[in-house]
Short mmCIF file of C-alpha atoms and ligand atoms in Angstrom, two decimals:
data_model
loop_
_atom_site.label_atom_id
_atom_site.label_comp_id
_atom_site.label_asym_id
_atom_site.label_seq_id
_atom_site.Cartn_x
_atom_site.Cartn_y
_atom_site.Cartn_z
CA MET S 30 -0.02 -22.13 -14.54
CA LEU S 31 0.52 -18.85 -16.25
CA ALA S 32 -2.55 -16.73 -17.07
CA TRP S 33 -0.55 -15.53 -20.13
CA LYS S 34 1.76 -17.71 -22.01
CA ARG S 35 4.85 -15.66 -22.38
CA SER S 36 7.81 -18.08 -23.12
CA ARG S 37 10.00 -16.57 -25.73
CA LYS S 38 13.57 -16.31 -26.65
CA ILE S 39 15.47 -13.22 -25.31
CA LEU S 40 18.95 -12.20 -26.07
CA LEU S 41 20.09 -10.18 -23.23
CA CYS S 42 23.11 -7.91 -23.74
CA VAL S 43 24.66 -6.73 -20.40
CA THR S 44 27.06 -3.76 -20.66
CA GLY S 45 29.20 -2.05 -17.96
CA GLY S 46 26.98 0.10 -15.90
CA ILE S 47 26.62 -0.29 -12.21
CA ALA S 48 22.86 -1.37 -12.75
CA ALA S 49 24.21 -4.46 -14.21
CA TYR S 50 23.87 -5.83 -10.81
CA LYS S 51 20.14 -5.82 -10.97
CA ILE S 52 20.25 -8.15 -14.04
CA PRO S 53 20.04 -11.58 -12.16
CA ASP S 54 16.90 -10.49 -10.93
CA LEU S 55 15.62 -9.84 -14.43
CA VAL S 56 17.03 -13.26 -15.71
CA SER S 57 15.31 -14.97 -12.64
CA ARG S 58 11.86 -13.49 -13.47
CA LEU S 59 12.17 -14.05 -17.07
CA LYS S 60 12.82 -17.65 -16.40
CA LYS S 61 9.92 -18.06 -14.12
CA LEU S 62 7.62 -16.68 -17.06
CA ASP S 63 9.22 -19.70 -19.21
CA CYS S 64 11.43 -17.60 -21.19
CA GLU S 65 14.79 -18.92 -22.64
CA ILE S 66 17.43 -16.40 -21.96
CA GLU S 67 21.11 -16.17 -23.74
CA ALA S 68 23.03 -13.45 -22.14
CA VAL S 69 25.99 -11.69 -23.77
CA MET S 70 28.48 -9.52 -21.66
CA THR S 71 30.94 -6.94 -22.27
CA ARG S 72 34.12 -6.94 -20.76
CA ALA S 73 33.09 -4.01 -18.38
CA ALA S 74 29.87 -5.77 -17.38
CA GLU S 75 31.88 -8.75 -16.25
CA THR S 76 33.68 -6.80 -13.60
CA LEU S 77 30.35 -5.43 -12.16
CA VAL S 78 28.32 -8.48 -12.18
CA SER S 79 28.96 -12.39 -12.08
CA PRO S 80 28.68 -14.29 -15.40
CA LEU S 81 28.13 -17.39 -13.14
CA ALA S 82 25.10 -15.70 -11.26
CA ILE S 83 23.51 -14.97 -14.84
CA SER S 84 24.51 -18.43 -16.01
CA THR S 85 23.08 -20.27 -12.89
CA LEU S 86 19.91 -18.22 -13.15
CA SER S 87 19.69 -18.68 -16.80
CA GLY S 88 20.22 -22.29 -16.99
CA ARG S 89 22.79 -21.56 -20.06
CA ARG S 90 26.29 -20.59 -20.39
CA VAL S 91 27.01 -16.91 -20.70
CA TRP S 92 28.69 -15.57 -23.95
CA LEU S 93 31.57 -13.26 -23.08
CA GLU S 94 34.13 -11.02 -24.85
CA ASP S 95 36.51 -14.01 -24.79
CA ASP S 96 34.14 -15.76 -26.99
CA PHE S 97 34.10 -13.07 -29.69
CA LEU S 98 36.28 -13.98 -32.74
CA SER S 99 38.17 -16.42 -30.42
CA ALA S 100 40.23 -19.15 -32.20
CA SER S 101 39.40 -21.50 -29.35
CA ARG S 102 35.81 -21.39 -30.14
CA GLY S 103 36.46 -22.43 -33.65
CA PHE S 104 33.69 -22.55 -36.14
CA GLU S 105 31.18 -20.96 -33.64
CA ILE S 106 30.12 -17.54 -34.45
CA PRO S 107 28.03 -16.52 -31.35
CA HIS S 108 27.07 -12.88 -32.23
CA ILE S 109 25.30 -14.03 -35.36
CA SER S 110 23.75 -17.41 -34.19
CA LEU S 111 22.52 -15.62 -31.17
CA ALA S 112 21.36 -12.57 -33.13
CA ASP S 113 19.32 -15.03 -35.51
CA TRP S 114 17.89 -17.04 -32.54
CA ALA S 115 16.57 -14.20 -30.65
CA ASP S 116 12.66 -13.06 -30.65
CA VAL S 117 13.79 -9.91 -28.98
CA VAL S 118 17.37 -8.18 -28.17
CA VAL S 119 17.34 -6.54 -24.62
CA VAL S 120 20.35 -4.24 -23.87
CA ALA S 121 20.21 -3.47 -20.02
CA PRO S 122 21.90 -1.59 -18.94
CA CYS S 123 23.10 0.08 -22.03
CA THR S 124 26.01 2.43 -21.43
CA ALA S 125 26.83 5.56 -23.40
CA ASN S 126 29.79 3.71 -25.10
CA THR S 127 27.54 0.86 -26.20
CA ALA S 128 24.75 3.42 -27.40
CA PHE S 129 27.51 5.20 -29.48
CA GLY S 130 28.73 1.98 -30.82
CA ALA S 131 25.19 0.74 -31.86
CA ALA S 132 24.28 4.25 -33.40
CA HIS S 133 27.38 4.38 -35.52
CA GLY S 134 27.40 0.64 -36.64
CA ARG S 135 30.61 -0.05 -34.55
CA ALA S 136 31.08 -3.94 -33.99
CA ALA S 137 34.18 -3.89 -31.71
CA SER S 138 32.55 -6.21 -28.80
CA ILE S 139 30.55 -9.21 -28.80
CA VAL S 140 27.55 -7.20 -27.87
CA GLU S 141 27.92 -4.39 -30.51
CA ALA S 142 28.44 -7.04 -33.15
CA ALA S 143 25.36 -9.04 -31.92
CA LEU S 144 23.33 -5.54 -32.21
CA LEU S 145 24.51 -5.02 -35.75
CA ALA S 146 23.47 -8.60 -36.84
CA ALA S 147 20.20 -8.47 -35.04
CA ARG S 148 16.90 -8.46 -37.16
CA ALA S 149 14.40 -8.96 -34.01
CA PRO S 150 13.03 -6.04 -32.12
CA VAL S 151 15.79 -4.25 -30.17
CA LEU S 152 15.20 -2.71 -26.64
CA LEU S 153 17.53 -0.40 -25.13
CA PHE S 154 17.63 0.73 -21.37
CA PRO S 155 20.32 3.54 -21.22
CA ALA S 156 21.61 3.83 -17.40
CA MET S 157 24.32 6.12 -16.52
CA ASN S 158 25.13 9.39 -14.64
CA ALA S 159 22.52 12.01 -15.20
CA HIS S 160 24.93 14.38 -17.13
CA MET S 161 26.23 11.71 -19.28
CA PHE S 162 22.58 10.84 -20.17
CA ASP S 163 21.87 14.77 -20.80
CA ASN S 164 24.88 15.39 -22.94
CA PRO S 165 23.77 16.05 -26.46
CA ALA S 166 26.02 13.30 -27.91
CA THR S 167 24.16 10.73 -25.77
CA ARG S 168 21.18 12.10 -26.62
CA ARG S 169 21.95 12.20 -30.39
CA ASN S 170 23.14 8.63 -30.39
CA LEU S 171 19.80 7.54 -28.69
CA SER S 172 17.58 9.33 -31.02
CA ILE S 173 19.62 7.65 -34.16
CA LEU S 174 18.73 4.38 -32.67
CA ALA S 175 15.07 5.42 -32.02
CA GLU S 176 14.67 6.72 -35.61
CA ARG S 177 15.91 3.24 -36.85
CA GLY S 178 13.22 1.66 -34.71
CA VAL S 179 15.18 0.68 -31.74
CA ARG S 180 12.83 1.32 -28.62
CA VAL S 181 14.74 3.30 -26.13
CA VAL S 182 13.47 3.32 -22.81
CA ASP S 183 14.31 6.58 -20.71
CA PRO S 184 16.12 5.92 -17.56
CA GLU S 185 14.30 6.79 -14.16
CA PHE S 186 14.84 9.66 -11.93
CA GLY S 187 16.49 8.82 -8.44
CA VAL S 188 19.53 8.74 -6.39
CA LEU S 189 22.56 7.43 -8.70
CA ALA S 190 25.33 5.29 -7.77
CA CYS S 191 27.74 8.28 -8.44
CA GLY S 192 25.86 10.22 -5.67
CA TYR S 193 23.95 12.42 -8.00
CA GLU S 194 20.17 12.70 -8.01
CA GLY S 195 18.83 12.78 -11.46
CA LYS S 196 17.70 10.87 -14.47
CA GLY S 197 19.78 7.84 -14.92
CA ARG S 198 18.63 4.74 -13.06
CA LEU S 199 17.75 1.56 -14.76
CA PRO S 200 14.02 1.14 -14.58
CA GLU S 201 12.60 -1.41 -11.99
CA THR S 202 12.48 -5.03 -13.36
CA GLY S 203 8.72 -5.06 -13.69
CA VAL S 204 8.90 -2.17 -15.89
CA ILE S 205 11.64 -3.89 -18.10
CA LEU S 206 9.29 -7.13 -18.32
CA GLU S 207 6.32 -5.16 -19.44
CA GLU S 208 8.59 -3.58 -22.30
CA ILE S 209 9.62 -6.92 -23.39
CA PHE S 210 6.41 -8.38 -23.68
CA ARG S 211 5.24 -5.38 -25.60
CA ALA S 212 8.12 -5.66 -27.92
CA LEU S 213 7.20 -9.42 -28.26
CA SER S 214 3.83 -8.58 -29.32
CA PRO S 215 3.65 -9.58 -32.89
CA ARG S 216 1.52 -6.55 -34.23
CA ARG S 217 1.43 -2.70 -33.74
CA ASP S 218 -1.56 -2.23 -35.48
CA MET S 219 -3.27 0.16 -33.12
CA THR S 220 -0.45 2.55 -33.15
CA GLY S 221 -1.78 6.07 -33.12
CA LYS S 222 -5.12 4.95 -31.63
CA ARG S 223 -6.24 6.22 -28.39
CA VAL S 224 -8.20 3.75 -26.11
CA LEU S 225 -10.12 4.70 -22.97
CA VAL S 226 -11.04 1.93 -20.70
CA THR S 227 -13.07 1.75 -17.50
CA ALA S 228 -12.22 -1.22 -15.03
CA GLY S 229 -12.93 -2.16 -11.65
CA PRO S 230 -15.92 -1.81 -9.12
CA THR S 231 -17.42 1.40 -7.94
CA ARG S 232 -18.23 2.02 -4.28
CA GLU S 233 -21.36 3.80 -3.27
CA TYR S 234 -21.10 4.92 0.30
CA ILE S 235 -24.09 4.87 2.58
CA ASP S 236 -22.09 6.31 5.69
CA PRO S 237 -18.62 7.15 6.24
CA VAL S 238 -17.51 3.45 6.68
CA ARG S 239 -19.89 1.39 4.63
CA PHE S 240 -20.74 1.05 0.90
CA ILE S 241 -22.39 -0.89 -1.68
CA SER S 242 -20.02 -2.37 -4.30
CA ASN S 243 -19.20 -5.70 -6.31
CA PRO S 244 -16.22 -8.23 -6.54
CA SER S 245 -15.01 -6.84 -9.83
CA SER S 246 -11.10 -6.88 -9.67
CA GLY S 247 -10.52 -4.83 -12.68
CA LYS S 248 -8.46 -7.83 -14.50
CA MET S 249 -10.64 -7.73 -17.61
CA GLY S 250 -10.37 -3.88 -18.05
CA LEU S 251 -6.72 -3.81 -17.56
CA ALA S 252 -6.13 -6.67 -19.95
CA MET S 253 -8.10 -4.76 -22.67
CA ALA S 254 -5.97 -1.66 -21.81
CA ARG S 255 -2.53 -3.69 -21.57
CA THR S 256 -3.05 -5.59 -24.78
CA ALA S 257 -4.06 -2.41 -26.77
CA TRP S 258 -0.54 -0.67 -25.48
CA TYR S 259 1.26 -3.80 -26.46
CA ARG S 260 -0.27 -3.20 -30.00
CA GLY S 261 0.78 0.40 -30.09
CA ALA S 262 -2.07 2.45 -28.67
CA ASP S 263 -2.22 5.13 -26.11
CA ALA S 264 -4.36 3.60 -23.19
CA ARG S 265 -5.91 5.65 -20.46
CA VAL S 266 -7.93 3.74 -17.63
CA VAL S 267 -10.48 4.96 -15.28
CA LEU S 268 -9.93 2.50 -12.45
CA GLY S 269 -12.40 1.92 -9.62
CA PRO S 270 -11.01 0.81 -6.12
CA VAL S 271 -9.33 -2.60 -6.72
CA PRO S 272 -6.84 -4.39 -4.56
CA SER S 273 -3.42 -3.06 -4.57
CA ALA S 274 -1.47 -4.13 -7.81
CA PRO S 275 1.96 -5.80 -7.98
CA GLU S 276 4.92 -3.55 -8.63
CA ASN S 277 4.79 -1.71 -12.02
CA PHE S 278 1.41 -3.53 -12.95
CA TYR S 279 0.26 -0.48 -14.57
CA HIS S 280 3.40 0.60 -16.48
CA GLY S 281 2.35 2.09 -19.84
CA LEU S 282 -1.02 3.02 -18.95
CA GLU S 283 -2.41 6.33 -17.60
CA ILE S 284 -4.43 5.53 -14.74
CA ARG S 285 -7.00 7.92 -13.20
CA ASN S 286 -8.26 6.29 -9.79
CA VAL S 287 -12.08 6.88 -8.89
CA VAL S 288 -14.31 5.54 -6.37
CA SER S 289 -17.72 6.16 -7.14
CA ALA S 290 -20.00 5.99 -10.28
CA ILE S 291 -20.40 9.67 -10.28
CA GLU S 292 -16.53 10.30 -10.30
CA MET S 293 -16.27 7.60 -13.06
CA ARG S 294 -18.65 9.17 -15.21
CA ASP S 295 -16.72 12.64 -14.70
CA ALA S 296 -13.50 11.02 -15.60
CA VAL S 297 -15.02 9.30 -18.51
CA MET S 298 -16.74 12.40 -19.95
CA GLU S 299 -13.36 14.39 -19.43
CA ASN S 300 -11.49 12.09 -21.55
CA LEU S 301 -14.39 11.20 -24.21
CA GLU S 302 -13.14 13.69 -26.85
CA TRP S 303 -9.63 12.29 -26.53
CA ALA S 304 -10.55 8.71 -27.20
CA ASP S 305 -10.89 6.96 -30.51
CA CYS S 306 -12.35 3.89 -28.73
CA VAL S 307 -13.98 3.60 -25.33
CA ILE S 308 -14.25 0.06 -23.55
CA LYS S 309 -16.66 0.09 -20.46
CA ALA S 310 -15.39 -3.04 -18.54
CA ALA S 311 -16.05 -1.67 -15.20
CA ALA S 312 -18.92 -3.05 -13.02
CA VAL S 313 -20.58 0.12 -12.21
CA GLY S 314 -23.03 0.27 -9.31
CA ASP S 315 -26.74 1.10 -10.63
CA TYR S 316 -27.70 2.65 -7.25
CA ARG S 317 -26.39 4.89 -4.65
CA ALA S 318 -27.65 6.55 -1.67
CA PRO S 319 -28.73 10.12 -2.47
CA SER S 320 -26.98 11.46 0.49
CA VAL S 321 -24.20 10.03 2.82
CA THR S 322 -24.98 10.38 6.33
CA GLY S 323 -22.10 12.14 8.27
CA HIS S 324 -22.00 9.63 10.96
CA LYS S 325 -21.93 5.82 11.05
CA ILE S 326 -25.47 4.22 10.74
CA LYS S 327 -26.46 3.03 14.51
CA LYS S 328 -28.05 -0.29 15.24
CA GLU S 329 -30.77 1.49 17.05
CA HIS S 330 -32.77 1.62 13.97
CA GLY S 331 -33.99 -1.82 15.07
CA GLU S 332 -34.21 -5.14 13.39
CA ASN S 333 -34.70 -3.87 9.93
CA LEU S 334 -33.17 -0.85 8.06
CA SER S 335 -34.72 0.54 4.75
CA LEU S 336 -32.46 2.37 2.70
CA THR S 337 -33.73 4.47 -0.29
CA LEU S 338 -31.29 4.40 -3.32
CA GLU S 339 -31.30 6.39 -6.35
CA GLN S 340 -30.10 5.38 -9.68
CA THR S 341 -26.40 6.19 -10.71
CA PRO S 342 -25.92 7.77 -14.08
CA ASP S 343 -25.40 5.18 -16.97
CA ILE S 344 -21.95 6.07 -18.13
CA ALA S 345 -22.11 3.91 -21.17
CA ALA S 346 -25.53 5.50 -22.28
CA GLU S 347 -24.04 8.99 -21.70
CA ALA S 348 -21.07 8.28 -23.70
CA GLY S 349 -22.91 6.65 -26.48
CA ALA S 350 -25.17 9.98 -26.75
CA ALA S 351 -22.25 12.28 -26.83
CA LYS S 352 -20.23 9.81 -29.35
CA ARG S 353 -18.62 11.73 -32.09
CA PRO S 354 -18.26 10.22 -35.80
CA GLY S 355 -15.57 7.59 -36.02
CA GLN S 356 -15.55 6.86 -32.15
CA PHE S 357 -15.98 2.98 -31.40
CA LEU S 358 -17.92 2.26 -28.14
CA ILE S 359 -17.64 -1.12 -26.51
CA GLY S 360 -19.78 -2.22 -23.54
CA PHE S 361 -19.46 -5.38 -21.40
CA ALA S 362 -22.71 -7.01 -20.43
CA ALA S 363 -22.50 -9.10 -17.18
CA GLU S 364 -25.44 -11.53 -17.15
CA THR S 365 -26.73 -14.45 -15.35
CA GLY S 366 -29.39 -15.61 -17.86
CA ASP S 367 -30.44 -14.98 -21.28
CA LEU S 368 -26.94 -13.75 -22.21
CA VAL S 369 -27.40 -13.03 -26.01
CA LYS S 370 -31.17 -11.24 -25.63
CA ASN S 371 -30.06 -9.13 -22.74
CA ALA S 372 -26.86 -8.21 -23.98
CA ARG S 373 -28.38 -7.03 -27.38
CA ALA S 374 -31.02 -4.99 -25.41
CA LYS S 375 -27.97 -3.19 -23.72
CA MET S 376 -26.14 -2.57 -26.89
CA GLU S 377 -29.25 -0.67 -28.27
CA ARG S 378 -30.35 1.03 -25.16
CA LYS S 379 -26.47 2.45 -24.66
CA GLY S 380 -25.64 3.08 -28.44
CA LEU S 381 -22.67 0.48 -28.19
CA ASP S 382 -21.11 -0.60 -31.56
CA LEU S 383 -20.06 -3.80 -29.83
CA VAL S 384 -21.00 -5.82 -26.64
CA LEU S 385 -18.75 -8.35 -25.02
CA ALA S 386 -21.38 -10.48 -23.13
CA ASN S 387 -20.01 -12.63 -20.20
CA ASP S 388 -22.14 -15.22 -18.22
CA VAL S 389 -21.07 -14.08 -14.60
CA SER S 390 -22.82 -17.04 -13.02
CA ASP S 391 -20.03 -19.21 -14.53
CA VAL S 392 -17.61 -19.47 -11.69
CA SER S 393 -14.65 -20.29 -14.04
CA GLY S 394 -14.65 -16.84 -15.31
CA GLY S 395 -16.25 -13.34 -14.70
CA PHE S 396 -15.64 -11.32 -11.72
CA GLY S 397 -12.21 -11.70 -10.06
CA SER S 398 -11.04 -14.78 -12.13
CA ASP S 399 -7.91 -14.83 -14.28
CA PHE S 400 -10.18 -16.43 -17.16
CA ASN S 401 -13.09 -15.34 -19.12
CA THR S 402 -15.56 -16.31 -21.63
CA VAL S 403 -17.15 -13.66 -23.94
CA ARG S 404 -19.83 -13.53 -26.34
CA MET S 405 -18.39 -11.07 -29.03
CA MET S 406 -21.42 -9.29 -30.40
CA PRO S 407 -20.63 -6.59 -33.02
CA ARG S 408 -23.69 -4.40 -34.10
CA ALA S 409 -22.70 -4.97 -37.72
CA GLY S 410 -23.19 -8.80 -36.95
CA GLY S 411 -20.86 -11.93 -36.98
CA GLU S 412 -20.93 -13.11 -33.47
CA THR S 413 -18.17 -15.35 -32.15
CA THR S 414 -17.17 -16.82 -28.70
CA ILE S 415 -13.79 -16.15 -27.16
CA SER S 416 -12.30 -18.11 -24.02
CA GLY S 417 -9.18 -18.13 -22.36
CA ALA S 418 -6.97 -16.16 -19.91
CA LYS S 419 -8.22 -12.31 -19.65
CA GLU S 420 -5.29 -11.13 -21.60
CA GLU S 421 -5.70 -13.63 -24.43
CA VAL S 422 -9.43 -12.89 -24.59
CA ALA S 423 -8.58 -9.09 -24.68
CA ASP S 424 -5.90 -9.75 -27.36
CA ALA S 425 -8.37 -11.89 -29.53
CA VAL S 426 -11.01 -9.16 -29.22
CA TRP S 427 -8.63 -6.60 -30.52
CA GLU S 428 -7.51 -8.74 -33.25
CA LYS S 429 -11.14 -9.79 -34.55
CA ILE S 430 -12.04 -5.90 -34.29
CA ILE S 431 -8.99 -4.95 -36.38
CA SER S 432 -9.18 -7.83 -38.70
CA ASP S 433 -12.89 -7.05 -39.39
CA GLY S 434 -12.06 -3.20 -40.10
CA LEU S 435 -14.59 -2.41 -37.21
CA PHE S 436 -12.50 0.27 -35.83
O1 PMT W 718 -13.17 -6.80 -13.37
P1 PMT W 718 -12.89 -8.37 -13.41
O2 PMT W 718 -12.92 -9.06 -12.01
O3 PMT W 718 -12.10 -8.84 -14.30
O4 PMT W 718 -14.52 -8.80 -13.81
C1 PMT W 718 -14.90 -8.58 -15.11
C2 PMT W 718 -16.20 -8.09 -15.17
C3 PMT W 718 -17.30 -9.25 -14.97
C4 PMT W 718 -16.76 -6.82 -14.39
C5 PMT W 718 -16.37 -7.62 -16.87
O5 PMT W 718 -15.92 -8.58 -17.71
C6 PMT W 718 -17.84 -7.24 -17.03
O6 PMT W 718 -18.55 -7.76 -17.43
N1 PMT W 718 -18.00 -5.63 -16.82
C7 PMT W 718 -19.24 -4.87 -17.14
C8 PMT W 718 -20.02 -5.29 -15.83
C9 PMT W 718 -21.38 -4.82 -15.84
O7 PMT W 718 -21.74 -3.78 -15.03
O8 PMT W 718 -21.97 -5.14 -16.64
P2 PMT W 718 -23.85 -4.52 -17.13
O9 PMT W 718 -24.38 -5.49 -17.81
O10 PMT W 718 -24.26 -4.13 -15.58
O11 PMT W 718 -23.52 -3.12 -17.58
C10 PMT W 718 -23.55 -2.90 -19.17
C11 PMT W 718 -22.32 -1.80 -19.59
O12 PMT W 718 -22.86 -0.74 -19.12
C12 PMT W 718 -21.17 -2.24 -18.98
O13 PMT W 718 -20.23 -1.72 -20.10
C13 PMT W 718 -21.08 -1.33 -17.81
O14 PMT W 718 -19.70 -0.79 -17.62
C14 PMT W 718 -21.65 -0.13 -18.26
N2 PMT W 718 -22.57 0.67 -17.24
C15 PMT W 718 -23.35 0.19 -16.42
C16 PMT W 718 -24.04 0.85 -15.33
C17 PMT W 718 -23.66 2.17 -15.33
N3 PMT W 718 -24.31 2.78 -14.32
N4 PMT W 718 -23.09 2.71 -16.09
C18 PMT W 718 -22.41 2.17 -17.13
O15 PMT W 718 -21.51 2.64 -17.94
#
C-alpha cells in the first residue's frame, strides 16, 4: 500500500531531446504510484524513443504528430481533450524549439497545441546542449514561461550526449517525480515562508564505536518539511543520522546532517534567525557522556559498568527562549502515558506555540512507522487528533495551522 496516495492524471509531453530515452522509466514509476498517464510525442521524439515502449508501460495509446488535425481521427481533437483532462502537464525533455514555441504561443505541433490549451499547472524540464541552454534566446524563452507561472526546472550539470560537460542533463527520474507531486499539491499557501525542521535521532557516543541513540527514522520530520515545500515554503532540515534514503529523496529540501544533540543545537541556532517556523520533530538524546574515551571500553571493567551521563542542551527550550516576534515554534511530544498532560507541560516548559503529541507506545505509529496519530495542541486552544500516513498527517497539520491563522 502507498504511504501517500498519489494517483493523478498526468499529461506527459515528450519532445525530441536525446534524454527522451529516460521517459519510459518515468512512465513506469508514475504507473507504480497509481497515476494515469497520457503521453503525447513530437515527431522528433518518436525517432528517439519508442512510442510502443511508452504505450506498453502507460497502458494507453500514445498520441503522435499524425493524430494532430488528422482527417482519419475525425471528430477527435486530442490536444484539447488531453489538456482538459490533465491534473498536471509535464514536458520532459523540453527542447529549445518547444520552449520557443510555448513562449510565443505557437501551436505548430500536437505538443505545442496541447500546451496552449492547458489550464492545469505546467512543468517544463529543458534538456539540451549546455551552450544551447545558455543562449540568451533560450534563457529568454524560459523566463517568459516562468513569468507566466510555468515551473521551469533547470537541467542538471554533467556529461551530455553531445560530448560536452555542462548544464543540460535531464534531472533524475526521482527529481521529476518530486516536482510533479509538488505541482499537484492543491495549495501554495506557504509561499515565502521559511521552515526549519529537525528530524531523526541523535547519537551520543560513549567510546569511539558505541553510542546511545533511539529508533527515530526521520520520516515524520521529513514529511513536515516535504509537505511545507509542496505548499511553496523554503524548507531546511537539520537531520540526525538516519538510514540512507532512496535516490533524490531529499529533492527540494536543504539538508544539514548532524550527529549529536550539541551539533543539532548549533545547527538550529545558526538557522533560527532565518526561520519563520521551527518544527522540532527530532528525537534528541536527553543525556550524553561528558567525555568520550579515546579507546574502546574494555570488558575488564567486570560484570557491571557504570556510566555517568550529563544532560544535553534542550534545543526546543533554547529556541523558545530566543524566539523572535512572529516566529512560530512547534514541538513534538513522544509519550508513553498521560499524553495530553505531559505534552502540555512540555509546551509550557519549552515556550512552544503548538505541540504535536504522539503516543510512541502505539506500535502502529511513532518511531520508524510510515503512519502516525498526533494530538494537535495549539497554545491558543482547539485540539484535534490527526491520523494517517506521515505525509498525510503533516499536510493536515499545515492545513489546520494555516486555516486557523496560527502562522
Ligand atoms: O522519526 P520517526 O521514525 O518518523 O518518528 C517520529 C517521532 C516519534 C520521533 C516524532 O513524531 C516525535 O515524537 N519526535 C519528538 C521526539 C522527542 O524527543 O520527544 P520529547 O517528548 O522527548 O521532546 C519534546 C520536544 O523537545 C521535541 O520537539 C524534541 O525535538 C525537543 N527536544 C527534546 C530534547 C532535547 N534535548 N532537545 C529538544 O529540542
